Coordinates of N, CA and C in Angstrom, one line a residue:
M91 N -25.3 35.6 10.4 CA -25.3 34.1 10.0 C -26.5 33.9 9.0
Q92 N -26.2 33.4 7.9 CA -27.5 33.3 6.7 C -27.5 31.4 6.7
L93 N -28.8 31.2 7.1 CA -29.2 29.6 6.6 C -29.4 29.5 5.2
L94 N -28.2 28.3 4.8 CA -28.5 28.3 3.3 C -29.1 27.3 2.8
L95 N -29.4 26.0 4.0 CA -30.1 24.8 3.9 C -30.4 24.3 5.1
D96 N -31.9 24.3 5.4 CA -32.3 23.8 6.6 C -32.4 22.0 6.4
T97 N -33.3 21.5 7.3 CA -33.2 20.0 6.9 C -33.9 19.5 5.8
E98 N -35.1 20.1 5.8 CA -35.7 19.6 4.5 C -35.1 20.2 3.2
K99 N -34.3 21.2 3.1 CA -33.3 21.5 1.7 C -32.1 20.5 1.9
L100 N -31.4 20.3 2.7 CA -30.5 19.5 2.8 C -30.9 18.1 2.4
Q101 N -32.2 17.4 2.7 CA -32.5 16.3 2.2 C -32.8 16.3 1.0
Q102 N -33.3 17.2 0.4 CA -33.7 17.4 -1.1 C -32.5 17.6 -2.0
A103 N -31.4 18.1 -1.5 CA -30.0 18.3 -2.0 C -29.5 17.1 -2.1
L104 N -29.5 16.4 -1.3 CA -29.2 15.0 -1.1 C -29.8 13.9 -2.4
V105 N -31.2 14.1 -2.3 CA -31.9 13.4 -3.1 C -31.3 14.0 -4.8
N106 N -31.2 15.0 -5.2 CA -31.1 15.6 -6.1 C -29.3 15.0 -6.4
L107 N -28.7 14.7 -5.5 CA -27.4 14.3 -5.8 C -27.3 12.8 -6.0
A108 N -27.9 12.1 -5.5 CA -28.3 10.9 -5.6 C -28.9 10.6 -7.2
Q109 N -29.7 11.3 -7.2 CA -30.2 11.2 -8.9 C -29.0 11.2 -10.1
Q110 N -28.6 12.4 -9.7 CA -27.2 12.8 -10.8 C -26.2 11.5 -10.6
L111 N -25.8 10.7 -9.4 CA -25.2 9.9 -9.4 C -25.5 8.4 -9.8
A112 N -27.0 8.6 -9.9 CA -27.5 7.1 -10.4 C -26.7 6.7 -11.8
H113 N -26.4 7.4 -12.7 CA -25.7 6.9 -13.6 C -24.4 6.4 -13.4
E114 N -23.4 6.7 -12.4 CA -22.3 6.0 -12.2 C -22.7 4.7 -11.9
M115 N -24.0 4.2 -11.2 CA -23.8 2.9 -10.9 C -24.3 2.0 -12.1
T116 N -23.6 0.9 -12.4 CA -23.7 0.1 -13.5 C -23.3 -1.3 -13.1
P117 N -24.2 -2.4 -13.2 CA -24.3 -3.7 -12.8 C -22.6 -4.1 -12.9
E118 N -21.9 -3.8 -14.4 CA -20.8 -4.2 -14.8 C -19.7 -3.9 -14.2
A119 N -19.7 -2.6 -13.6 CA -18.5 -1.9 -12.9 C -18.9 -1.8 -11.2
Q120 N -17.7 -2.2 -10.4 CA -17.9 -2.3 -8.9 C -18.3 -0.4 -8.8
T121 N -19.1 -0.1 -8.0 CA -18.9 1.5 -7.6 C -19.0 1.5 -6.0
V122 N -18.4 2.1 -5.7 CA -18.1 2.6 -3.9 C -18.1 3.9 -3.7
L123 N -18.4 4.5 -2.4 CA -18.7 5.7 -1.8 C -17.5 5.8 -0.5
V124 N -16.6 6.6 -0.6 CA -15.8 7.0 0.4 C -16.2 8.4 0.7
G125 N -16.1 8.4 2.0 CA -16.8 9.6 2.8 C -15.3 10.3 3.4
I126 N -15.0 11.4 3.0 CA -13.6 12.0 3.7 C -14.3 12.4 5.2
R127 N -13.6 12.0 6.1 CA -13.9 12.3 7.4 C -13.6 14.1 7.8
S128 N -14.3 14.4 8.4 CA -15.5 13.8 9.3 C -16.8 14.0 8.4
R129 N -17.6 14.9 8.0 CA -18.9 15.3 7.9 C -19.0 14.4 6.1
G130 N -18.1 14.1 5.7 CA -18.4 13.3 4.3 C -18.5 12.0 4.6
V131 N -18.3 11.4 5.6 CA -18.8 10.1 5.9 C -20.1 9.9 6.1
P132 N -20.6 10.8 6.6 CA -22.4 10.5 6.8 C -23.1 11.1 5.9
L133 N -22.3 11.9 4.8 CA -23.1 12.1 3.7 C -23.0 11.1 2.8
A134 N -21.9 10.4 2.4 CA -21.7 9.1 1.8 C -22.6 8.0 2.1
H135 N -22.8 7.6 3.5 CA -24.1 6.9 3.9 C -25.6 7.6 3.5
R136 N -25.6 8.3 3.7 CA -27.2 9.1 3.3 C -27.2 8.6 1.8
L137 N -26.2 9.0 0.8 CA -26.3 9.2 -0.4 C -26.5 7.5 -0.8
A138 N -25.8 6.5 -0.1 CA -25.6 5.2 -0.4 C -26.9 4.5 0.0
G139 N -27.7 4.9 0.9 CA -29.0 5.1 1.1 C -29.8 5.3 -0.1
L140 N -30.0 6.3 -0.1 CA -30.8 6.8 -1.4 C -30.4 6.3 -2.4
L141 N -29.5 5.6 -3.0 CA -29.2 4.9 -4.1 C -29.3 3.8 -4.0
Q142 N -29.2 2.8 -3.0 CA -29.7 1.7 -2.8 C -31.4 1.7 -3.0
A143 N -31.9 2.8 -2.6 CA -33.4 2.4 -2.6 C -34.1 2.6 -3.9
T144 N -33.4 3.0 -4.8 CA -33.7 3.2 -6.3 C -33.1 2.2 -7.0
S145 N -32.2 1.2 -6.8 CA -31.7 0.1 -7.4 C -31.5 -1.2 -6.6
A146 N -31.1 -2.1 -7.0 CA -30.9 -3.4 -6.3 C -29.6 -3.5 -6.0
Q147 N -28.8 -2.6 -6.4 CA -27.4 -2.8 -6.0 C -27.1 -2.2 -4.5
K148 N -25.9 -3.1 -4.0 CA -25.9 -2.8 -2.4 C -24.4 -1.6 -3.0
I149 N -24.4 -0.7 -2.2 CA -23.3 0.2 -2.4 C -22.3 0.6 -1.4
P150 N -21.3 -0.1 -1.5 CA -20.3 -0.2 0.0 C -20.0 1.3 0.1
V151 N -19.7 1.4 1.4 CA -19.3 2.9 1.9 C -18.2 2.4 2.6
G152 N -17.2 3.5 2.7 CA -15.9 3.6 3.4 C -15.6 5.0 3.6
S153 N -14.8 5.1 4.8 CA -14.3 6.4 5.3 C -12.5 6.8 5.3
L154 N -12.6 7.8 5.0 CA -10.9 8.0 4.8 C -10.6 9.4 5.7
D155 N -9.5 9.0 6.5 CA -8.8 10.0 7.3 C -7.7 10.5 6.5
I156 N -7.7 11.8 6.1 CA -6.8 12.5 5.4 C -5.8 13.6 6.4
T157 N -6.0 13.1 7.8 CA -5.0 14.1 8.7 C -3.7 13.8 8.6
L158 N -3.1 12.8 8.1 CA -1.5 12.6 7.7 C -1.2 13.0 6.6
Y159 N -2.1 13.2 5.5 CA -1.8 13.5 4.3 C -2.0 15.0 4.0
R160 N -2.4 15.9 5.1 CA -2.5 17.1 4.8 C -1.2 18.1 4.6
D161 N -1.2 18.9 3.9 CA 0.1 19.6 3.4 C 0.2 20.8 4.6
D162 N -0.6 21.0 5.2 CA -0.9 22.1 6.6 C -0.3 21.7 8.0
L163 N -0.2 20.2 8.0 CA 0.0 19.4 9.3 C 0.9 20.3 10.3
H164 N 2.3 20.6 9.3 CA 3.5 21.3 10.2 C 3.1 22.4 11.1
Q165 N 2.1 23.2 10.1 CA 1.5 24.8 10.8 C 0.4 24.6 12.1
R166 N 0.3 23.2 12.2 CA -1.2 23.2 13.5 C -0.2 23.1 14.7
R167 N -0.7 23.8 15.8 CA -0.2 23.8 16.9 C -0.3 22.4 17.9
R168 N -1.8 21.8 17.7 CA -1.9 20.7 18.5 C -1.7 19.5 17.5
W169 N -1.5 18.5 18.4 CA -0.8 17.1 17.6 C -2.0 16.8 17.1
P170 N -2.3 16.0 16.0 CA -3.2 15.9 15.1 C -3.9 14.2 15.7
V171 N -5.4 14.3 15.7 CA -6.2 13.6 16.1 C -6.7 12.9 14.7
V172 N -5.9 11.5 14.8 CA -6.5 10.6 13.4 C -7.6 9.6 14.2
K173 N -8.5 9.6 13.4 CA -9.5 9.2 13.5 C -9.7 7.7 12.9
G174 N -9.2 7.3 11.7 CA -8.4 6.3 11.2 C -9.2 5.9 9.8
T175 N -8.6 5.4 8.8 CA -9.4 5.0 7.5 C -10.1 3.5 7.9
D176 N -11.3 3.4 7.4 CA -11.9 2.3 7.1 C -12.7 2.3 5.7
I177 N -11.8 1.4 4.9 CA -12.0 1.2 3.7 C -12.1 -0.8 3.6
P178 N -13.5 -1.3 4.0 CA -13.5 -2.6 3.8 C -13.7 -3.2 2.6
F179 N -13.2 -2.6 1.3 CA -13.3 -3.3 0.2 C -12.0 -2.8 -0.6
S180 N -11.5 -3.5 -1.7 CA -10.6 -3.2 -2.5 C -11.0 -2.4 -3.5
L181 N -9.9 -1.2 -3.6 CA -10.4 -0.3 -4.6 C -9.7 -0.7 -6.1
E182 N -8.8 -1.5 -6.0 CA -8.6 -1.9 -7.4 C -9.8 -2.2 -8.7
D183 N -9.5 -1.3 -9.5 CA -10.2 -1.3 -10.6 C -11.9 -1.1 -10.2
T184 N -11.9 -0.3 -9.4 CA -13.4 0.0 -8.7 C -13.4 1.3 -9.2
R185 N -14.8 1.9 -9.1 CA -15.4 3.2 -9.5 C -15.6 4.4 -8.0
V186 N -14.6 5.0 -8.0 CA -14.8 5.3 -6.6 C -15.6 7.2 -6.5
I187 N -16.6 7.1 -5.6 CA -17.1 8.4 -5.8 C -16.7 8.9 -4.3
L188 N -16.0 9.9 -4.3 CA -15.3 10.2 -3.1 C -16.1 11.7 -2.7
V189 N -16.7 11.6 -1.4 CA -17.6 12.5 -0.7 C -17.2 13.5 0.1
D190 N -17.5 14.5 0.0 CA -17.2 15.6 0.9 C -18.5 16.8 1.4
D191 N -17.9 17.6 2.4 CA -19.0 18.1 2.6 C -18.9 19.7 1.9
V192 N -17.5 20.4 1.9 CA -17.6 21.7 1.4 C -16.2 21.5 0.6
L193 N -16.5 21.9 -0.7 CA -15.0 22.2 -1.5 C -14.6 23.6 -1.7
F194 N -13.6 24.0 -1.1 CA -13.2 25.5 -1.1 C -11.6 25.4 -1.7
T195 N -10.5 25.2 -1.4 CA -9.2 25.3 -1.7 C -8.9 24.2 -2.9
G196 N -9.4 23.1 -2.4 CA -8.9 21.9 -3.3 C -7.7 21.1 -2.4
R197 N -7.5 21.5 -1.3 CA -6.2 21.1 -0.7 C -7.0 19.5 0.4
T198 N -7.9 19.7 0.7 CA -8.5 18.4 1.5 C -8.8 17.3 0.2
V199 N -9.2 17.5 -0.9 CA -9.3 16.8 -2.0 C -7.9 16.3 -2.4
M200 N -6.8 16.9 -2.6 CA -6.1 16.5 -3.2 C -5.0 15.6 -2.1
A201 N -5.5 16.1 -0.7 CA -4.9 15.0 0.2 C -5.6 13.7 0.3
A202 N -6.8 13.7 0.2 CA -7.8 12.7 0.0 C -7.5 11.9 -1.0
L203 N -7.0 12.2 -2.5 CA -6.4 11.7 -3.3 C -5.0 10.8 -3.1
T204 N -4.3 11.6 -2.8 CA -3.0 10.8 -2.6 C -3.2 9.8 -1.4
A205 N -4.0 10.0 -0.6 CA -4.3 8.8 0.6 C -4.9 7.7 0.0
L206 N -6.1 7.8 -1.0 CA -6.6 6.7 -2.0 C -5.5 6.3 -2.7
A207 N -4.9 6.9 -3.2 CA -3.5 6.1 -4.0 C -2.4 5.4 -3.3
D208 N -2.5 5.7 -2.1 CA -1.9 4.6 -1.2 C -2.6 3.6 -1.0
L209 N -3.8 3.5 -1.2 CA -4.8 2.3 -0.9 C -5.2 1.4 -2.1
G210 N -4.7 2.0 -3.5 CA -5.1 1.0 -4.5 C -5.1 1.9 -5.4
R211 N -5.5 1.6 -6.6 CA -5.7 2.2 -8.2 C -7.1 1.7 -8.8
P212 N -7.9 3.1 -8.1 CA -9.3 2.9 -8.8 C -9.4 2.9 -10.5
A213 N -10.5 2.6 -11.0 CA -10.7 2.7 -12.4 C -10.9 3.9 -12.7
L214 N -11.6 4.7 -11.5 CA -12.1 6.5 -11.8 C -12.2 6.7 -10.5
V215 N -12.4 8.0 -10.3 CA -12.7 8.6 -9.0 C -13.6 10.0 -9.6
R216 N -14.4 10.1 -9.0 CA -15.4 11.3 -9.1 C -15.6 11.9 -7.6
L217 N -16.0 13.2 -8.1 CA -15.9 14.2 -6.6 C -17.2 14.7 -6.5
V218 N -17.9 14.5 -5.3 CA -19.3 14.8 -5.0 C -19.2 15.6 -3.8
T219 N -19.8 16.7 -3.8 CA -19.5 17.8 -2.6 C -21.2 18.5 -2.5
L220 N -21.0 18.3 -1.0 CA -22.6 19.5 -0.8 C -22.5 20.6 -1.1
I221 N -21.5 21.5 -0.9 CA -21.2 23.1 -1.0 C -19.5 22.9 -1.9
D222 N -20.2 24.0 -2.7 CA -18.6 24.0 -4.0 C -18.8 25.8 -3.4
R223 N -18.1 26.0 -2.8 CA -17.7 27.7 -2.8 C -16.2 28.3 -3.1
G224 N -15.8 27.6 -4.3 CA -14.9 28.3 -5.1 C -13.4 28.6 -4.6
H225 N -12.8 29.6 -5.0 CA -11.3 29.9 -4.3 C -10.2 28.9 -4.2
R226 N -10.4 28.0 -5.4 CA -9.2 27.0 -5.6 C -7.9 27.5 -5.6
E227 N -7.1 26.5 -4.9 CA -5.4 26.7 -5.1 C -5.1 25.5 -5.9
F228 N -5.7 24.7 -6.2 CA -5.8 23.3 -6.8 C -6.2 23.3 -7.9
P229 N -5.9 22.4 -9.3 CA -6.8 22.4 -10.2 C -7.6 21.2 -9.9
I230 N -8.8 21.5 -8.8 CA -9.5 20.4 -8.5 C -10.8 21.2 -8.7
Q231 N -12.0 20.0 -9.3 CA -13.4 20.5 -9.3 C -14.2 19.5 -9.0
A232 N -15.3 19.8 -8.5 CA -16.6 18.7 -8.1 C -16.9 18.4 -9.5
D233 N -17.4 17.0 -9.7 CA -17.9 16.2 -10.7 C -19.5 16.8 -10.6
Y234 N -20.1 16.6 -8.9 CA -21.2 16.7 -8.9 C -21.3 17.6 -7.5
A235 N -21.9 18.9 -7.3 CA -22.0 19.5 -6.0 C -23.9 20.1 -5.9
A236 N -24.2 19.9 -5.0 CA -25.4 20.4 -4.6 C -25.8 21.7 -4.3
L237 N -24.9 22.7 -4.3 CA -24.7 24.1 -4.2 C -23.7 24.7 -4.5
T238 N -23.6 25.6 -5.3 CA -22.3 26.3 -5.6 C -22.6 27.9 -5.4
L239 N -21.6 28.2 -4.5 CA -21.9 29.5 -3.9 C -20.5 30.4 -4.4
D240 N -21.0 31.6 -4.7 CA -19.9 32.5 -4.6 C -19.7 33.3 -3.5
T241 N -18.4 33.1 -2.6 CA -18.1 33.6 -1.3 C -16.8 34.2 -1.3
A242 N -16.8 34.9 -0.2 CA -15.5 35.8 0.0 C -14.6 34.6 0.5
P243 N -13.2 35.2 0.5 CA -12.4 34.1 0.9 C -12.3 34.1 2.3
G244 N -12.6 35.0 3.4 CA -13.1 35.0 4.9 C -14.2 34.2 5.3
D245 N -15.2 34.1 4.4 CA -16.5 33.2 4.9 C -16.1 32.1 5.3
R246 N -17.0 31.7 6.4 CA -16.6 30.1 6.9 C -18.5 29.7 6.2
I247 N -18.4 28.4 6.0 CA -19.2 27.5 5.7 C -19.3 26.5 6.8
N248 N -20.6 26.4 7.9 CA -20.6 25.1 8.5 C -22.0 24.4 8.3
V249 N -21.0 23.1 8.0 CA -22.1 22.0 7.7 C -22.3 21.3 9.0
R250 N -23.9 21.5 9.4 CA -24.1 20.6 10.8 C -25.1 19.3 10.2
L251 N -24.7 18.2 10.8 CA -25.2 17.1 10.1 C -26.1 16.2 11.6
Q252 N -27.2 15.6 11.4 CA -27.7 15.0 12.6 C -26.7 13.9 13.4
E253 N -25.9 13.1 12.3 CA -25.2 12.2 13.2 C -24.0 12.9 13.8
T254 N -23.4 14.2 13.6 CA -22.4 14.4 14.3 C -22.7 15.7 15.2
D255 N -23.9 16.3 15.0 CA -24.3 17.8 15.4 C -25.7 17.5 16.0
G256 N -26.5 16.8 15.7 CA -27.6 16.6 16.1 C -28.7 17.6 15.4
I257 N -28.4 18.2 14.2 CA -28.9 18.7 13.6 C -28.6 19.1 12.0
D258 N -29.5 18.9 11.1 CA -28.9 19.0 9.8 C -29.4 20.8 9.1
E259 N -28.3 21.5 9.0 CA -28.3 22.7 8.3 C -27.2 22.9 7.9
V260 N -27.0 24.0 7.1 CA -25.9 24.7 6.1 C -26.2 26.0 6.4
V261 N -24.7 26.7 7.2 CA -24.8 28.2 7.4 C -23.8 28.7 6.9
L262 N -24.0 30.0 6.5 CA -23.0 30.9 6.2 C -22.6 32.1 7.1
L263 N -21.5 31.8 7.7 CA -21.0 32.8 8.6 C -20.1 34.1 7.9

C-alpha cells in the first residue's frame, strides 16, 4: 500500500483544482457542479465551497447516480443499489463541471454523460477528477486532474473522504 495523498495533500490538490476551475466561473454563464456518486459528490461540494470563497457567485451542486446507466449492470451478481440523482437546477444551457474521484477506463464518465443527456442539454460539460490513472477504453479525458498516475491495469486506487469514510486519504494498492 502506498499513500498518495494524505489529508493535507488532498486539501491542497482540491485548492489547486479550484484555482484551475475558477476561469469557468463567469457571471454571464451559469456554472454548476455535478458529482458522480459516490465520492464525486463530496468532492463537488468541497470544490464549490472553495470556488465560492474566492468569488461572489453561488455555485449550485448536484449529485448524479449512474447505477442504471452502467454497461456492466448485467454482469453484476447483486441487485443494483440506486442512491438517486439530485439535480435541483436546470441543465439547459448551463456549464456543467462533472466531478469524479478516479478516472480509469472512462466507462463511468460515459455512463454519466448519458445520464446527463437524459436530464437536459448543457451548453458544455467539463470533467474534473482527483486522480487520472490512464488505461482508457473510451475516448474520454479529464479537463482537470489533480494527480495523473502511471498505474498497472490491476492496481487499485482507494479514495477515502471524511464525509464517507471518516478520513481523507488516497492510497494505491
